[in-house]
Short mmCIF file of N, CA and C in Angstrom, two decimals:
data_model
loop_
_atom_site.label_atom_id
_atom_site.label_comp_id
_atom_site.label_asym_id
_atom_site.label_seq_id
_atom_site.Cartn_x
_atom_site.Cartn_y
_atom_site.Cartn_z
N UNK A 1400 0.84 -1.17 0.00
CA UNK A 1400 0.00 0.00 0.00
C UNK A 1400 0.88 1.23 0.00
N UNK A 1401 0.46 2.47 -0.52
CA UNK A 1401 1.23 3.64 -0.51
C UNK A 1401 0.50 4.52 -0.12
N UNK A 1402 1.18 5.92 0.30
CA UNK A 1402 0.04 6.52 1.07
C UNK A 1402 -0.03 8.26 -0.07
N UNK A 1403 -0.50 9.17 0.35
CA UNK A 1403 -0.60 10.41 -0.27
C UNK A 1403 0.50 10.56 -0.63
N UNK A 1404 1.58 10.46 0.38
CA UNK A 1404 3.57 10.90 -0.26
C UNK A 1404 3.85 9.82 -0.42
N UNK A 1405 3.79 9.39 -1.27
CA UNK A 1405 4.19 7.91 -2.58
C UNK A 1405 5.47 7.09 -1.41
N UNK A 1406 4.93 6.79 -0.10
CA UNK A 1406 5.58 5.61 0.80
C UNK A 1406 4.80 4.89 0.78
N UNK A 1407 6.01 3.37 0.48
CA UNK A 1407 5.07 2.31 0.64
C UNK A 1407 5.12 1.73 2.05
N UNK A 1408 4.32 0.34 1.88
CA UNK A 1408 4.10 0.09 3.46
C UNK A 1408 3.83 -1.49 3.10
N UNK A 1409 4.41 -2.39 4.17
CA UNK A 1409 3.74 -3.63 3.75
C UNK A 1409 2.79 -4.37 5.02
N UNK A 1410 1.68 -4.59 4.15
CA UNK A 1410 0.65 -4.78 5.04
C UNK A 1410 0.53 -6.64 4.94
N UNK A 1411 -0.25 -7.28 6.04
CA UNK A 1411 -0.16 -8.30 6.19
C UNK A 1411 -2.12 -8.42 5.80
N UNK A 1412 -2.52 -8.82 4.40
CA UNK A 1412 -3.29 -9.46 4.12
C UNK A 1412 -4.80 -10.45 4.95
N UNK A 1413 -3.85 -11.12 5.66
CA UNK A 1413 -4.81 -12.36 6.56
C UNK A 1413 -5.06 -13.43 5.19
N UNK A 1414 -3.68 -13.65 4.26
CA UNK A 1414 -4.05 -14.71 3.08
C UNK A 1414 -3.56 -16.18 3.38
N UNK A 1415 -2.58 -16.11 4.72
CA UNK A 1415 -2.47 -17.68 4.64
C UNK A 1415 -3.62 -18.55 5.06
N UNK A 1416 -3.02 -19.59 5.15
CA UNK A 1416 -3.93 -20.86 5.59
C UNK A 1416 -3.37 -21.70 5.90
N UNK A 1417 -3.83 -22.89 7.16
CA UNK A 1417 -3.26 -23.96 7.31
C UNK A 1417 -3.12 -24.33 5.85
N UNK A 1418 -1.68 -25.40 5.88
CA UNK A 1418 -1.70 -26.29 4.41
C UNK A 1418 -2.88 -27.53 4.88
N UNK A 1419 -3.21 -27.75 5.94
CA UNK A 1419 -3.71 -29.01 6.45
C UNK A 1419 -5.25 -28.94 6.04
N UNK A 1420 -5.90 -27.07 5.81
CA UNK A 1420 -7.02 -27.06 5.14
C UNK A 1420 -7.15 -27.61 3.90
N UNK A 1421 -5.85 -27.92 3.11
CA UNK A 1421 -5.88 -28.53 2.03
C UNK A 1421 -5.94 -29.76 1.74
N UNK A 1422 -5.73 -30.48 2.90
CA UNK A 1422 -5.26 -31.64 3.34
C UNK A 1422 -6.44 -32.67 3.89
N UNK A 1423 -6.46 -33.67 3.84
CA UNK A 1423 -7.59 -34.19 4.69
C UNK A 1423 -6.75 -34.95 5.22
N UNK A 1424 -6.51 -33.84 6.90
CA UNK A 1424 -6.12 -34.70 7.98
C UNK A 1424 -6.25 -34.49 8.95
N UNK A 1425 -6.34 -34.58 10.00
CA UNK A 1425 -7.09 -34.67 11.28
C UNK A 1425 -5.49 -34.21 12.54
N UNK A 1426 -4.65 -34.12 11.93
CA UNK A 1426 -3.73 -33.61 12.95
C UNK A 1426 -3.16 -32.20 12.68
N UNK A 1427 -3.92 -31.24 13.65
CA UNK A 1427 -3.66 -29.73 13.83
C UNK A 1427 -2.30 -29.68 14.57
N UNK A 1428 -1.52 -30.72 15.34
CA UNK A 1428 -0.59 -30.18 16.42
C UNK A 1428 0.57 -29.47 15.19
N UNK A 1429 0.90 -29.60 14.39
CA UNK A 1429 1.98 -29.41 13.50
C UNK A 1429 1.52 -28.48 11.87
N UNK A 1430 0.61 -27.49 12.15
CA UNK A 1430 -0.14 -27.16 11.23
C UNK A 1430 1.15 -26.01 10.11
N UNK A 1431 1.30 -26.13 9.37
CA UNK A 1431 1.42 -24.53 8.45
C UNK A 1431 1.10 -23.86 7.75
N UNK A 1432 1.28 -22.83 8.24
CA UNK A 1432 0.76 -21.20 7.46
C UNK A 1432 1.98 -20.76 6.91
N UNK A 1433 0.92 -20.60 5.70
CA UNK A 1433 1.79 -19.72 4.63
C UNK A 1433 1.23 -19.69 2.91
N UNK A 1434 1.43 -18.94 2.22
CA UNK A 1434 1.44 -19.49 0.80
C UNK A 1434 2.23 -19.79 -0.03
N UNK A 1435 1.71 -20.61 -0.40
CA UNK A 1435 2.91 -22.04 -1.25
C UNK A 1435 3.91 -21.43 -2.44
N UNK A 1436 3.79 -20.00 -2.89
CA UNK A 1436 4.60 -19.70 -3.77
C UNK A 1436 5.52 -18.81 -2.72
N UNK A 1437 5.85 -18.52 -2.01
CA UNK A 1437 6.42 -17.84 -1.22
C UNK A 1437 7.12 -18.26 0.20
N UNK A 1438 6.63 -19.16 0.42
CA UNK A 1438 6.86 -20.22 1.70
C UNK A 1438 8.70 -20.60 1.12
N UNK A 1439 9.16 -20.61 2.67
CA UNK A 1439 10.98 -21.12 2.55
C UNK A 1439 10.96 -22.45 2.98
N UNK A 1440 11.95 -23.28 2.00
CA UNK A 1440 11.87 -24.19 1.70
C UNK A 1440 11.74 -25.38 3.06
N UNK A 1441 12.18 -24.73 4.28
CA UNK A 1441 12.64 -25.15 5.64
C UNK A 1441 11.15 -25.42 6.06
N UNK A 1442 10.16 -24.19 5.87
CA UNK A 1442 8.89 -24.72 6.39
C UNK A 1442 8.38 -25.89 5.72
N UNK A 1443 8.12 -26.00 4.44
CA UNK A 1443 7.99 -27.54 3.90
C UNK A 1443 8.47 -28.72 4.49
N UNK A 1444 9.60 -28.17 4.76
CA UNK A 1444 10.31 -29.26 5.38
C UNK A 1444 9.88 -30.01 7.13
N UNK A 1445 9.04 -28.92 7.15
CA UNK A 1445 8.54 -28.77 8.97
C UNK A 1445 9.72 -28.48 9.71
N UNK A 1446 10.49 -28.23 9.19
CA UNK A 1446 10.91 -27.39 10.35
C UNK A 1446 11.26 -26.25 11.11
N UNK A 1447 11.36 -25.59 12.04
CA UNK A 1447 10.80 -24.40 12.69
C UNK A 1447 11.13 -22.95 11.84
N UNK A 1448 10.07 -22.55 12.25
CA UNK A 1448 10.13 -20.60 11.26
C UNK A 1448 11.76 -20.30 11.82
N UNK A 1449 12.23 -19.54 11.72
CA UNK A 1449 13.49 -18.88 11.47
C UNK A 1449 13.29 -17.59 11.05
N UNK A 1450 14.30 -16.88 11.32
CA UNK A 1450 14.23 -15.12 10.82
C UNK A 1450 14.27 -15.60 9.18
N UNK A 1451 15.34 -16.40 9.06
CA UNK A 1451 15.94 -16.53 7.25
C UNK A 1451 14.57 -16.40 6.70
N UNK A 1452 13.58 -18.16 7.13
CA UNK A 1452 12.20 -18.09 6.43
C UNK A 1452 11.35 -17.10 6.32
N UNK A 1453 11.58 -16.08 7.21
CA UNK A 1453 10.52 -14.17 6.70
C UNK A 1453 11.68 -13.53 5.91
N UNK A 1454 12.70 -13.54 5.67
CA UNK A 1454 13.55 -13.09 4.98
C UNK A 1454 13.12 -13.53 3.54
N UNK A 1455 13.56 -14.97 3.33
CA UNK A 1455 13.33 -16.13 2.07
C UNK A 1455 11.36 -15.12 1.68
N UNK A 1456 10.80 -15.13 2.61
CA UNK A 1456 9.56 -14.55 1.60
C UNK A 1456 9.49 -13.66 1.72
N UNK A 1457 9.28 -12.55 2.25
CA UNK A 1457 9.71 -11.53 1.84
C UNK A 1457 10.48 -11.31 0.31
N UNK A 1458 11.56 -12.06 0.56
CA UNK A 1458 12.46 -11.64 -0.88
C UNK A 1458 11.50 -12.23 -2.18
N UNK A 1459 10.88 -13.38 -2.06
CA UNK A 1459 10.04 -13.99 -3.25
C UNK A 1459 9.55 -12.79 -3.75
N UNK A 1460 8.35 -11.98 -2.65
CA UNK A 1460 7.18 -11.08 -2.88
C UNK A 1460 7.89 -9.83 -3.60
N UNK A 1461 9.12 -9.63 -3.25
CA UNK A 1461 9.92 -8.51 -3.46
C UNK A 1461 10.44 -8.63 -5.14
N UNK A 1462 11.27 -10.01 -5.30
CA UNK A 1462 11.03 -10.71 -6.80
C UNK A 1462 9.87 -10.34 -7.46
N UNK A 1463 9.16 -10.94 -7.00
CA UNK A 1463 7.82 -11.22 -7.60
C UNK A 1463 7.33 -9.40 -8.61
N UNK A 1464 7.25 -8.48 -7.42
CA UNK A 1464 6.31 -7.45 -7.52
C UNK A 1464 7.47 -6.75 -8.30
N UNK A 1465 8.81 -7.08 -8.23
CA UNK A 1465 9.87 -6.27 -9.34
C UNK A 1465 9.50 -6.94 -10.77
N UNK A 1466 9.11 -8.35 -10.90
CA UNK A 1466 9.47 -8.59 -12.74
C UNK A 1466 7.78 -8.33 -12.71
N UNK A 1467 7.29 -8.31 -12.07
CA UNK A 1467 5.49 -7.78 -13.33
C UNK A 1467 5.21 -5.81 -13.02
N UNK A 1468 6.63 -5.22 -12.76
CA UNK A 1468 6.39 -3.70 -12.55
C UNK A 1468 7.19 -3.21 -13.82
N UNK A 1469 8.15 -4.60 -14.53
CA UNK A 1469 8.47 -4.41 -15.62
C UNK A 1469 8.13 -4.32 -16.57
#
């Protein structure tokens, strides 16, 4: 989002979802959030968030929103 003096800002959506909503399975203890084009490779992996993994997406979204501003 940007505001009247052309700063941007990054706002948090509310777009993840358990993957387990996708899933038909019955065990919540180990659930993840996130979306699958942006998610670091470590959470797939189950194992624990890390600074790197908000780094790793972050940088995707940052990718991302640079090649379609081209």
């Amino acid at each position: 989002m940007s505001d009247n003096y052309d700063e941007l800002f990054i706002i948090d959506l509310g777009l993840c979802k358990p993957i387990s909503d996708f899933q038909d399975s019955d065990n919540n203890n180990n659930e993840i959030y996130g979306v699958l084009p942006y998610m670091a490779p470590e959470i797939l992996r189950r194992n624990p968030y890390i600074l790197a993994s908000d780094i790793y997406s972050i940088s995707m979204i940052m990718w991302e929103f640079t090649l379609l501003s081209m």
